[in-house]
Coordinates of C-alpha atoms and ligand atoms in Angstrom, one line a residue:
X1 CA 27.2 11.9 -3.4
X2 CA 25.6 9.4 -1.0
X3 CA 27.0 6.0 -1.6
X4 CA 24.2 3.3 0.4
X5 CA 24.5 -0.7 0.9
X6 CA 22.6 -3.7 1.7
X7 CA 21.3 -4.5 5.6
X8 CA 22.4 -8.1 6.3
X9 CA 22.8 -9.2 9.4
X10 CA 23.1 -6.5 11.1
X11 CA 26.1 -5.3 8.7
X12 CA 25.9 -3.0 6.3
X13 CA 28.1 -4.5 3.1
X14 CA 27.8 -3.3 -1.0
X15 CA 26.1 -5.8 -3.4
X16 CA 28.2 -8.9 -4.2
X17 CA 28.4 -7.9 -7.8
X18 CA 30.0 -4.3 -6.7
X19 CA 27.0 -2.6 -8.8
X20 CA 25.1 0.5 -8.1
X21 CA 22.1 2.1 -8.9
X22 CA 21.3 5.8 -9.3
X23 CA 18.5 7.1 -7.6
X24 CA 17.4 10.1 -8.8
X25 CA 14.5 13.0 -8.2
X26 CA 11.7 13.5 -10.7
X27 CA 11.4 17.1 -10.3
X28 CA 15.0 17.8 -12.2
X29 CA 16.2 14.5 -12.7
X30 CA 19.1 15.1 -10.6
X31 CA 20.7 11.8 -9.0
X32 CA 20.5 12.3 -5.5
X33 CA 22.3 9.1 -4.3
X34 CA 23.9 5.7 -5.4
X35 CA 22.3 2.7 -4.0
X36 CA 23.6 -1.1 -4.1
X37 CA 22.1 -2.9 -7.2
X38 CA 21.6 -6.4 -5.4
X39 CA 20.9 -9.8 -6.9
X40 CA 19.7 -13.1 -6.2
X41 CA 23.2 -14.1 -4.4
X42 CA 22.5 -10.8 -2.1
X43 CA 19.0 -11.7 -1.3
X44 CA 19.8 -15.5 -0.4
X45 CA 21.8 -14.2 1.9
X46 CA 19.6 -12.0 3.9
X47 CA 17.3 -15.0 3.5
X48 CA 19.9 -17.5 5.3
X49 CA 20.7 -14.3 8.3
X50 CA 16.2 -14.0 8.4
X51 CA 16.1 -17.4 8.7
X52 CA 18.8 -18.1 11.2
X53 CA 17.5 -15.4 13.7
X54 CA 14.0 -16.8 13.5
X55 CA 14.5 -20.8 13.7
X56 CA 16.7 -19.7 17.1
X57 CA 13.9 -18.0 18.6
X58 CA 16.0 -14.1 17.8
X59 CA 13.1 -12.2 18.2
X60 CA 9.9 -14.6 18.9
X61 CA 11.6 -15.8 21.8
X62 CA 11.5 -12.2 23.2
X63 CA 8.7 -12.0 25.2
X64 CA 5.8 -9.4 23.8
X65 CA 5.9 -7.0 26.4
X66 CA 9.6 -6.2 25.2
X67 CA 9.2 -6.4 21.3
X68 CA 6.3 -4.5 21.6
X69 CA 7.9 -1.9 23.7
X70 CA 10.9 -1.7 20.9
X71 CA 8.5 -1.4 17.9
X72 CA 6.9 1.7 19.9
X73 CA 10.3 2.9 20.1
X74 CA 10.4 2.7 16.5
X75 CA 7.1 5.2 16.6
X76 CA 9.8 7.5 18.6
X77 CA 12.3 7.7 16.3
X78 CA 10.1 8.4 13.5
X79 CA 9.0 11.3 14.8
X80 CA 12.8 12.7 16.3
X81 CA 13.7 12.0 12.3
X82 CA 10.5 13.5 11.1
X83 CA 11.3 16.3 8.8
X84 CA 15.0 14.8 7.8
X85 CA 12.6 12.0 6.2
X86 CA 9.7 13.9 4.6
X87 CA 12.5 16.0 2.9
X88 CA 14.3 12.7 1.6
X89 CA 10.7 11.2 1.0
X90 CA 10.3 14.4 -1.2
X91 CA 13.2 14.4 -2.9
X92 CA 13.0 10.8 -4.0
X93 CA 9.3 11.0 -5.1
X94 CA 8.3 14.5 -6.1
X95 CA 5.2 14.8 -3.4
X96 CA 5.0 17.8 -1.7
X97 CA 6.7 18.4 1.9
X98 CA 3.5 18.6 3.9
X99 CA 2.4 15.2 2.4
X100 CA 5.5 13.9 3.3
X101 CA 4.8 15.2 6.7
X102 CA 1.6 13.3 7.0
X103 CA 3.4 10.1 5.8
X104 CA 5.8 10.2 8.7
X105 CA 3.8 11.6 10.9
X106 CA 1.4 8.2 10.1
X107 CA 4.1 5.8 9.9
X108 CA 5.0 7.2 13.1
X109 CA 0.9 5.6 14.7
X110 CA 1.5 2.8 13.1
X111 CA 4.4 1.3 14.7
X112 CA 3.1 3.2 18.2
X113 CA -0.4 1.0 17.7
X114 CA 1.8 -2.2 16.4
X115 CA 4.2 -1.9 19.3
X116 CA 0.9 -1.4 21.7
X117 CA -0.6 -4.5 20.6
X118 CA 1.8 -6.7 20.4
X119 CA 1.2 -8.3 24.2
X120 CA -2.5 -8.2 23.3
X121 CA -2.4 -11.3 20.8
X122 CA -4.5 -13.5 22.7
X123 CA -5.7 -17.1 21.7
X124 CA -8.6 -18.8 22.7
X125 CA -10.2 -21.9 25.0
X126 CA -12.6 -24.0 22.4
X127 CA -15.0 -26.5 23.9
X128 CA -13.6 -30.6 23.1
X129 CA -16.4 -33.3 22.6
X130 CA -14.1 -35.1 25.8
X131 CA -14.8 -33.6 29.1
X132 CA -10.8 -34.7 30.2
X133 CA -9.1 -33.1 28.1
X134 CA -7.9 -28.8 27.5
X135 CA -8.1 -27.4 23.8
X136 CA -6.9 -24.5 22.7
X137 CA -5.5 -22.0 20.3
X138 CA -2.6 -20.3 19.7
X139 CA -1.4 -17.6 17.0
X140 CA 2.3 -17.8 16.8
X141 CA 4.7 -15.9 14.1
X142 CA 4.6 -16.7 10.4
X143 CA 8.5 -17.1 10.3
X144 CA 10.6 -15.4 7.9
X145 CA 8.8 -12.6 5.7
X146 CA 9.7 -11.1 2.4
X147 CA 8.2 -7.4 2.4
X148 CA 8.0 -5.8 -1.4
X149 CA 6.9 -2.3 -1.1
X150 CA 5.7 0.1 -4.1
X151 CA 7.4 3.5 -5.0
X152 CA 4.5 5.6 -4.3
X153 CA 5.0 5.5 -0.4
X154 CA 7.7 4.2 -0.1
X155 CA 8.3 3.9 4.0
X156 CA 4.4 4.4 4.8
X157 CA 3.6 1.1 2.6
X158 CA 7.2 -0.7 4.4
X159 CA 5.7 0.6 7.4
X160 CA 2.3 -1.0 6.9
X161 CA 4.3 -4.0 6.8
X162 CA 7.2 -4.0 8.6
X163 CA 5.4 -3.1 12.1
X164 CA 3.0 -5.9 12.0
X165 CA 5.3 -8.5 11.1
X166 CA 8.0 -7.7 14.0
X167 CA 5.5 -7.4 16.9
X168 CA 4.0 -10.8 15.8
X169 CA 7.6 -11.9 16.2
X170 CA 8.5 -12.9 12.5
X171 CA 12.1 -12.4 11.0
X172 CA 12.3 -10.3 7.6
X173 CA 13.3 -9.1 4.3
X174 CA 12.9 -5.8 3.1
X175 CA 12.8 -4.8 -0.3
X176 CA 12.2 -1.3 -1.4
X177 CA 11.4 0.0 -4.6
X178 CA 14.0 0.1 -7.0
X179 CA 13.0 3.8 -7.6
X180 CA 12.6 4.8 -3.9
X181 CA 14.6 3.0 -1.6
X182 CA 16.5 6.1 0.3
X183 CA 14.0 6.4 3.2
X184 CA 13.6 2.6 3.6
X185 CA 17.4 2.7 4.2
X186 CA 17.2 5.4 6.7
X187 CA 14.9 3.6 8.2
X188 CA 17.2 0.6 9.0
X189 CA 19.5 3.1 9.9
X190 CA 17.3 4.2 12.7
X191 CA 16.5 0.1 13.9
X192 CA 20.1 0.4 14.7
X193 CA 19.5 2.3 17.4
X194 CA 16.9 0.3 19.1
X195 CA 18.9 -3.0 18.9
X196 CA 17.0 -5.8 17.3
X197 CA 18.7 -9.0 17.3
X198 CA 20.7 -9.3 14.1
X199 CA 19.2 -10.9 11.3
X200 CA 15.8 -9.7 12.1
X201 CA 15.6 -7.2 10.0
X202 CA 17.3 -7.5 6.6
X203 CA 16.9 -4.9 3.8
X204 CA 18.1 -5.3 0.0
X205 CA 17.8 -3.1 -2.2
X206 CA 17.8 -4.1 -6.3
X207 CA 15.5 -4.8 -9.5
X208 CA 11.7 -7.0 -9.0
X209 CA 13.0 -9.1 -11.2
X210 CA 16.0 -10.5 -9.3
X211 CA 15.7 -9.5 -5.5
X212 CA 11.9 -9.6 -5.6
X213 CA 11.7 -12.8 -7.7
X214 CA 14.4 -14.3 -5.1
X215 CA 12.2 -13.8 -2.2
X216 CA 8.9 -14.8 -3.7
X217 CA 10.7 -18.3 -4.9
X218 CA 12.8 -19.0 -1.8
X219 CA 12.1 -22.2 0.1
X220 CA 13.0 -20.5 3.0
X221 CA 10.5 -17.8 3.2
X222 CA 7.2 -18.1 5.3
X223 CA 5.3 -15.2 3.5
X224 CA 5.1 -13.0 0.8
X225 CA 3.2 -9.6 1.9
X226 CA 3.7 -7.6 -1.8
X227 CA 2.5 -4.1 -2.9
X228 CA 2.2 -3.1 -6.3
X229 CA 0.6 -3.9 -9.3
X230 CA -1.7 -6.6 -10.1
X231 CA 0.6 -7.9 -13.3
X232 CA 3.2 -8.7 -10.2
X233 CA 1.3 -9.6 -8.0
X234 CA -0.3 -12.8 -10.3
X235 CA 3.4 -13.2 -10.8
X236 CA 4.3 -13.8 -6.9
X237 CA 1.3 -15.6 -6.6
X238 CA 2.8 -18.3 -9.0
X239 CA 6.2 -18.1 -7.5
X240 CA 4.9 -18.5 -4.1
X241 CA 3.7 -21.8 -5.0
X242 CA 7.1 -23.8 -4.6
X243 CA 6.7 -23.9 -1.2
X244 CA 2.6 -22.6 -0.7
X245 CA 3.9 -20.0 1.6
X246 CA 1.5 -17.3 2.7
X247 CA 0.8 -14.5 0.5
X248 CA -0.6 -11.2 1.5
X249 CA -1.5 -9.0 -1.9
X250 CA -2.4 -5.4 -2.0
X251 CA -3.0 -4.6 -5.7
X252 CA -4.1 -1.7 -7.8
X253 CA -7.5 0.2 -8.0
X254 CA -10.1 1.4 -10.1
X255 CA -12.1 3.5 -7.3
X256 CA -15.3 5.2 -8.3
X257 CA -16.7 8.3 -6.9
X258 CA -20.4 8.5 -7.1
X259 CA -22.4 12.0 -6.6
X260 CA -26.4 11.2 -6.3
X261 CA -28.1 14.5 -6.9
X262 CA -29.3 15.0 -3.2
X263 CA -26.1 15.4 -1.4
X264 CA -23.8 18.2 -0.5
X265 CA -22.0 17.7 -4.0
X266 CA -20.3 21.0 -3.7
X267 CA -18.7 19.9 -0.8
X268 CA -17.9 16.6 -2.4
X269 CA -15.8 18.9 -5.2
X270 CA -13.1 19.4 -2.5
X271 CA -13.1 15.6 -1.8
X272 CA -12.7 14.8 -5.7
X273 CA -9.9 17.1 -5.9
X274 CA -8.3 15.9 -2.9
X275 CA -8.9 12.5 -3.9
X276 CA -7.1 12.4 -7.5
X277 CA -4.5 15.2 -7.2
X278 CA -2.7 14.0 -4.2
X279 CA 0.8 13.4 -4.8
X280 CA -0.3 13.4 -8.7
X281 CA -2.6 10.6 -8.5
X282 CA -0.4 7.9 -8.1
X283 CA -2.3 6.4 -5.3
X284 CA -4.3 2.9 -5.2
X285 CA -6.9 4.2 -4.1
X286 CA -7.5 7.8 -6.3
X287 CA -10.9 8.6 -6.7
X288 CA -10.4 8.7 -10.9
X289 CA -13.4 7.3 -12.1
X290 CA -15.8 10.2 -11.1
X291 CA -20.0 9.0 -11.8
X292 CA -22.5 11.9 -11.7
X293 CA -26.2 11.8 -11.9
X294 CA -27.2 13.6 -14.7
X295 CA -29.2 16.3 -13.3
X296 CA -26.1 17.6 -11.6
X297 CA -23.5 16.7 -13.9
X298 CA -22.8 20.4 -15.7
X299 CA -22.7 22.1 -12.8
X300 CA -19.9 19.7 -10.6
X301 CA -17.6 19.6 -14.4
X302 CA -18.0 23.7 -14.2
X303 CA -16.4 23.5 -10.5
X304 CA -14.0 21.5 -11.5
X305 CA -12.4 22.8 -14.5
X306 CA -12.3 25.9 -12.5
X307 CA -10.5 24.3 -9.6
X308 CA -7.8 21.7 -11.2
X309 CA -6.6 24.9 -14.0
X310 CA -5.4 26.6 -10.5
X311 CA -3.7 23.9 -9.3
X312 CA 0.0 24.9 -8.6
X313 CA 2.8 22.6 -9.8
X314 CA 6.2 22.7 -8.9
X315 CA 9.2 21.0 -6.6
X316 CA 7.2 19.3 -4.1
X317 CA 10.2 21.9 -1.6
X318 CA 8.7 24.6 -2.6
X319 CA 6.0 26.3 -0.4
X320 CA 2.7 26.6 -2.4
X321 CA 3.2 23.6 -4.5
X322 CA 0.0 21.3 -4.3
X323 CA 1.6 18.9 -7.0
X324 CA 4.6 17.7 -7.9
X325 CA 5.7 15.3 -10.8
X326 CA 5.3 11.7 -11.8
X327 CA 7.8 9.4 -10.3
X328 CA 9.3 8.3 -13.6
X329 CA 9.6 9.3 -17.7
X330 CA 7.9 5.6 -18.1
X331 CA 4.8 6.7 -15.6
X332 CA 4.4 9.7 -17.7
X333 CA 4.2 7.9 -21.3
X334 CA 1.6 5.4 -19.4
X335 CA -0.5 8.6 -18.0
X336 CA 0.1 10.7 -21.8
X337 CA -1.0 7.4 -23.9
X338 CA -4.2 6.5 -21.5
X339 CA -5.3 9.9 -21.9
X340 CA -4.7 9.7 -25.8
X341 CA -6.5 6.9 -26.1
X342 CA -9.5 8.4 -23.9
X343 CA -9.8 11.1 -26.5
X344 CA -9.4 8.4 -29.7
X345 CA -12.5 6.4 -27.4
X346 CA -14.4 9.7 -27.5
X347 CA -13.8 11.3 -24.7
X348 CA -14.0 14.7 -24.4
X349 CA -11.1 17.1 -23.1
X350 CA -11.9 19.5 -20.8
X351 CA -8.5 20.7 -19.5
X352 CA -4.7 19.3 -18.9
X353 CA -4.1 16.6 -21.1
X354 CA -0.5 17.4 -22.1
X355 CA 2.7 18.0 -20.8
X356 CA 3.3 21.5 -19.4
X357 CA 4.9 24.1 -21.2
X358 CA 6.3 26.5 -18.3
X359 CA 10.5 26.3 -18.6
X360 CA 11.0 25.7 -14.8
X361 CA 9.0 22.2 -14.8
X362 CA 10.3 21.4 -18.0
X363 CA 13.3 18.8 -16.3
X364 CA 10.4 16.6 -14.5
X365 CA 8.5 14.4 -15.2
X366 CA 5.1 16.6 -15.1
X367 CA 2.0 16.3 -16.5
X368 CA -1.0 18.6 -16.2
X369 CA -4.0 17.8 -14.1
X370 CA -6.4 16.8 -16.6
X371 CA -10.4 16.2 -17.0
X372 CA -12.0 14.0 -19.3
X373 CA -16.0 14.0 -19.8
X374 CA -18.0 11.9 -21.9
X375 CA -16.6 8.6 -20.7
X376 CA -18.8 5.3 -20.9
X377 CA -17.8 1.9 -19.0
X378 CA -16.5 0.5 -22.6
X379 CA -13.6 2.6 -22.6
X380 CA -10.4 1.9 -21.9
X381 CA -9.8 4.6 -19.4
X382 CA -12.4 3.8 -17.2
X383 CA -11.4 0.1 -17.4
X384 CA -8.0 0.3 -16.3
X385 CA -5.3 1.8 -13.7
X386 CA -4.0 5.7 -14.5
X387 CA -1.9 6.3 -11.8
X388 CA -1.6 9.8 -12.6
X389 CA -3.7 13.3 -12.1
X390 CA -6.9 12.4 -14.0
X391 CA -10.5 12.5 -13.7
X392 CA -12.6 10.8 -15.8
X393 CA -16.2 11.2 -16.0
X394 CA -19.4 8.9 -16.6
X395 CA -23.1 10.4 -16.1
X396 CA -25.8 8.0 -14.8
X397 CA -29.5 8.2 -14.6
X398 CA -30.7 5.5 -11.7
X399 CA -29.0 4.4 -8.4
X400 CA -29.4 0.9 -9.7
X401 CA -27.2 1.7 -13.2
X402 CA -24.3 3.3 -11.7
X403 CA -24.2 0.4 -9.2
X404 CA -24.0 -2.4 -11.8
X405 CA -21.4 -0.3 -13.9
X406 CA -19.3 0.6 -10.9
X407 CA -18.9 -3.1 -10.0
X408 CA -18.3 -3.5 -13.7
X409 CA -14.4 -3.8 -13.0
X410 CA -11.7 -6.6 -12.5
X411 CA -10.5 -4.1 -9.0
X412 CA -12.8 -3.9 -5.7
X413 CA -10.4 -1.8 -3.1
X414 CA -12.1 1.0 -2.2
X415 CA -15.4 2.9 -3.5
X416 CA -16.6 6.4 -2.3
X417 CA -20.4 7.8 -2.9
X418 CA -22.1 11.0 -1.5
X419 CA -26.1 11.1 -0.7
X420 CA -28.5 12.2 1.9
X421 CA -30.9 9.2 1.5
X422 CA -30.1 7.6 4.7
X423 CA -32.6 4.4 2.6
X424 CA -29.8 4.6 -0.4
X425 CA -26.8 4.9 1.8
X426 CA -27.8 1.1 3.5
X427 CA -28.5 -0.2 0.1
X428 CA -25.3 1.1 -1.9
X429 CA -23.0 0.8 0.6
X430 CA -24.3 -2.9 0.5
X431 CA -24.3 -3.1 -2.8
X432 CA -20.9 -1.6 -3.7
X433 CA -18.3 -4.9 -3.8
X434 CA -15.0 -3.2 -2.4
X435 CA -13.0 -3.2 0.3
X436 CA -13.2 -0.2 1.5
X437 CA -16.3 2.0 1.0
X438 CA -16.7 5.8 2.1
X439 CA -20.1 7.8 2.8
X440 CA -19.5 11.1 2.0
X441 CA -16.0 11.2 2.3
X442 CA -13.5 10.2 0.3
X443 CA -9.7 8.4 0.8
X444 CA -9.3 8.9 4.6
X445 CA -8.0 5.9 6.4
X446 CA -6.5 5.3 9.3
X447 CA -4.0 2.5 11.1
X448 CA -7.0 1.0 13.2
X449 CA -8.9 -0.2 10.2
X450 CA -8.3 -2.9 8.1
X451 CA -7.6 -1.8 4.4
X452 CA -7.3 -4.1 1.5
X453 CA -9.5 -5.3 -1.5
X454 CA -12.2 -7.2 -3.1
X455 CA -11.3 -9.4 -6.5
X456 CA -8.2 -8.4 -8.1
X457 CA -7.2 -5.6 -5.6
X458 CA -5.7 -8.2 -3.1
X459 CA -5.6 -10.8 -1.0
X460 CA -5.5 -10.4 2.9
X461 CA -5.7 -7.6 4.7
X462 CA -3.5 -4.7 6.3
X463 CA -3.7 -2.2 9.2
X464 CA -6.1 -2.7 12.2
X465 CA -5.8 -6.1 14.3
X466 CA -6.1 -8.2 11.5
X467 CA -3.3 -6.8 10.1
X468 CA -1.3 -8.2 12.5
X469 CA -3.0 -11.3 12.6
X470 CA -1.7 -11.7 8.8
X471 CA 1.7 -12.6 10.3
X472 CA 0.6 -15.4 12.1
X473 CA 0.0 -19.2 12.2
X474 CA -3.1 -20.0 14.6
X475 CA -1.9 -23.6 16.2
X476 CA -4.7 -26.0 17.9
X477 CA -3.4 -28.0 21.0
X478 CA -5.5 -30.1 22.8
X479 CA -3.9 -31.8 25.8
X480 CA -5.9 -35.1 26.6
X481 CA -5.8 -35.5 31.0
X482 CA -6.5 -39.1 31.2
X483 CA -6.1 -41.3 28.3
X484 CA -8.2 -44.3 28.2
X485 CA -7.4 -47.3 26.2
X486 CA -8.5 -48.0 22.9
X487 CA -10.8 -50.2 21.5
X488 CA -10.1 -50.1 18.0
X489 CA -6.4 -50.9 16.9
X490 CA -5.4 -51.0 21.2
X491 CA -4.0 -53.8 22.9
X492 CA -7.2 -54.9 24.6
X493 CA -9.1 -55.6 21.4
Ligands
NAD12 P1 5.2 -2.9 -9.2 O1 4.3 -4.1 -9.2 O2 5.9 -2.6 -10.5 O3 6.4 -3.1 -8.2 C1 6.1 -3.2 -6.8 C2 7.3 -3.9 -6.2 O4 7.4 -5.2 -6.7 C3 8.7 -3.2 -6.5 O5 9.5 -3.3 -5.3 C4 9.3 -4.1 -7.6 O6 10.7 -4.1 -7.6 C5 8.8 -5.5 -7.2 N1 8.7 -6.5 -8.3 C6 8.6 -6.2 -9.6 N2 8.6 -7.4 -10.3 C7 8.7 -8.4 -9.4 C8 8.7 -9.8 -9.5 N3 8.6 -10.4 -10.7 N4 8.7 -10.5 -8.4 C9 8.8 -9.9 -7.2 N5 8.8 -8.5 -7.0 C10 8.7 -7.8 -8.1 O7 4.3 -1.7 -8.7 P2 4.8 -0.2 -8.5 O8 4.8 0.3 -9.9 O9 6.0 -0.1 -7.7 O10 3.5 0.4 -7.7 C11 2.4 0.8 -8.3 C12 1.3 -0.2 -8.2 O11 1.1 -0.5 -6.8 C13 -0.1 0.3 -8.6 O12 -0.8 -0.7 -9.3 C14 -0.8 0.6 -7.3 O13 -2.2 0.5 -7.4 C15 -0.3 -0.5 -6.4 N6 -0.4 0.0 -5.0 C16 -1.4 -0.6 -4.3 C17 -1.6 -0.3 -2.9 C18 -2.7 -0.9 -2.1 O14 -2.8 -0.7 -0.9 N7 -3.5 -1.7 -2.7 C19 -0.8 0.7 -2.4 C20 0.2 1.3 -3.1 C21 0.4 0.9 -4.5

């Protein structure tokens, strides 16, 4: 068995308390490796060794060119470790392989466009109201960053964060799910080989309530960046006030998927599918909340039973498997008693809706891809976060109905609609209040666009330029050439 320990420093030591976690797999509950169980005394620490490396200029005082150059590297290593890393990915999460695959192969961009831009943070000449004098700005590193990453990608979500921060120049902590940390560690592993200054990149693994809690309190941390849930994320937002230290926030999701009766909607079936199933719908931004006009509605339900009852499940190893299992028994009682409730609301069930039955899955945490009809704005279901593999749908009569219920929600992160009405498509993708909003497509983003949401999906931004620009501090000098004397308060009044 795998025995793994905290990054401090540059020096890999166990938890100060000696305790371990095990980590296990969701698709037989096997425990595939023992991780340190750190604590606030671990996590102070990496804190003090983040803090050191920044305030003596570590890594900021590197010049650009050269951090940039070693974050690319980063993008390098990725890909040399590709499939070692989608298999552990995998194992730890239940997605399929080839998902896997796409994670590293993305995580891979995104520290190939961070390294790429880091020489390219400019600043800017503003005009002074005095003719003798230079003003200017400057964006310089946060400082020390705490990074808390969800479990549902675990390295691609680190990654999102981690490459920004160091080409900006800042000094981190990394904290991994407690349920997923084994690829984030692997990942530190790899930095090893590129030779970062010690203390710039710290990772501790342990429980939200200690190791997170630690970082979001700490005096001595710059900025929170935090994925996860938007229970926590009020919860760092309140910590984070000892010291009003940045906060980046990227929350949960309640996306809709609108079908007008004009557009390609059998093409949009594949999208819908693709946009809730994917590793098991445990994605921010899953498409669950499925609004069909009327006229159309019988038809795209008909397609859709027929597709999800084929959907293959299975160890996300195996070749053929388009979905594997929840990450955790607790997920699976959240997914089970929304669904029960859906029904008790008046929903009706079309398909899934239970745990499966076949003996081989009957170790994970799996539950069937399920479809709900009948579902009104009121409910429950269509009110708050699944996180699991199922659709819900709502029929509407009039553009401007469906766009007043689909803002009807505390989340805004990312909405998707499909028309050919090139008059509707200006005025609801105006009208739509998220963060993200596709046109007859559905879930695709990429690292050159800023992702992130309206409300209570988030504060601040991540990917594209602005993602890095999250990490920094802008600074206004002004230099004053030839200062005259005063009048008021100087020595000649
Ligand atoms: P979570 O909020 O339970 O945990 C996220 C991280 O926060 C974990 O590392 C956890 O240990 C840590 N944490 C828990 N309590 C803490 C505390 N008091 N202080 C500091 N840290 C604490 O979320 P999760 O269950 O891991 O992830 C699922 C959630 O993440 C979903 O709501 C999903 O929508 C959201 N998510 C959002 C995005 C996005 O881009 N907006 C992406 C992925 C996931």
């Amino acid at each position: 068995m795998e025995h793994h320990e905290i990054y401090i420093d540059g020096n890999w030591v166990p938890a100060l308390k000696g305790a371990y976690r095990s980590i296990i797999n969701p698709y037989n509950q096997e425990i595939i490796a023992e991780v340190s169980e750190a604590d606030r005394g671990d996590t102070k620490k990496a804190i003090n060794a983040a803090r050191k490396a920044f305030d003596q200029g570590e890594w900021s005082g590197v010049s650009a060119t050269k951090r940039g150059k070693m974050v690319y590297e980063l993008g390098d290593l990725i890909e040399k470790n590709r499939s070692q890393l989608a298999e552990m990915e995998t194992l730890n999460t239940g997605k399929t392989y080839t998902e896997s695959l796409w994670d590293m192969d993305d995580i891979a961009g995104i520290f190939r466009y961070y390294g790429g831009l880091a020489d390219k943070i400019g600043g800017e000449v503003i005009q002074s109201p005095n003719p003798n004098s230079h003003s200017r700005l400057e964006r310089e590193p946060v400082g020390v960053v705490g990074l808390i990453c969800p479990w549902n990608y675990p390295l691609l979500q680190a990654a999102w964060k981690i490459a920004p921060s160091l080409a900006a120049g800042c000094t981190m902590v990394i904290k991994p799910s407690e349920l997923t940390p084994l690829s984030t560690l692997a990942f530190t592993k790899l930095t090893e080989e590129i030779g970062f200054p010690h203390g710039v990149i710290n990772t501790v693994t342990g429980p939200g309530e200690s190791v997170g809690a630690e970082l979001a309190e700490s005096l001595d941390v710059d900025m929170i960046s935090f994925t996860g849930g938007v229970v926590t994320g009020k919860k760092i937002m309140q910590a984070a006030a000892g010291n009003v230290k940045k906060i980046a926030l990227e929350l949960g999701g309640k996306n809709p998927h609108i079908l007008f009766a004009e557009s390609d909607w059998e093409t949009a079936v594949d999208f819908i599918m693709n946009g809730v199933f994917f590793h098991a719908g445990q994605i921010c931004s899953a498409g669950t909340r499925v609004m069909l006009e009327a006229s159309i509605h019988d038809r795209v339900v008909a397609l859709l039973a027929d597709r999800i009852k084929k959907i293959k499940l299975g160890s996300g190893m195996e070749e053929g498997t388009q979905m594997g299992p929840l990450i955790s028994e607790a997920q699976l009682l959240k997914v089970e008693e929304h669904v029960n409730l859906a029904v008790r609301e008046g929903a009706k069930l079309v398909c899934g809706g239970k745990r499966p039955t076949d003996k081989s899955l009957k170790k994970g945490f799996f539950y069937e891809p399920t479809l709900l009809t009948d579902c009104h704005p009121g409910m429950s279901i269509v009110r708050e976060e699944v996180f699991g593999p199922v659709i819900h749908i709502e029929q509407f009569e009039t553009e401007d109905d469906v766009i007043q219920h689909a803002n009807d929600t505390i989340y805004g992160l990312s909405a998707g609609f499909w028309s050919n009405d090139p008059e509707r498509i200006e005025r609801v993708s105006k009208a739509l209040r998220f963060g993200t909003v596709w046109v007859n497509d559905f879930n695709i983003y990429f690292t050159q666009a800023p992702w992130g949401g309206y409300k209570q999906s988030g504060v601040g931004r991540e990917l594209g330029r602005i993602g890095l620009e999250e990490y920094t501090e802008i600074k206004h000098v002004y230099q004053n050439f030839k200062p005259q004397p005063l009048q008021w308060f100087g020595s000649k009044s």
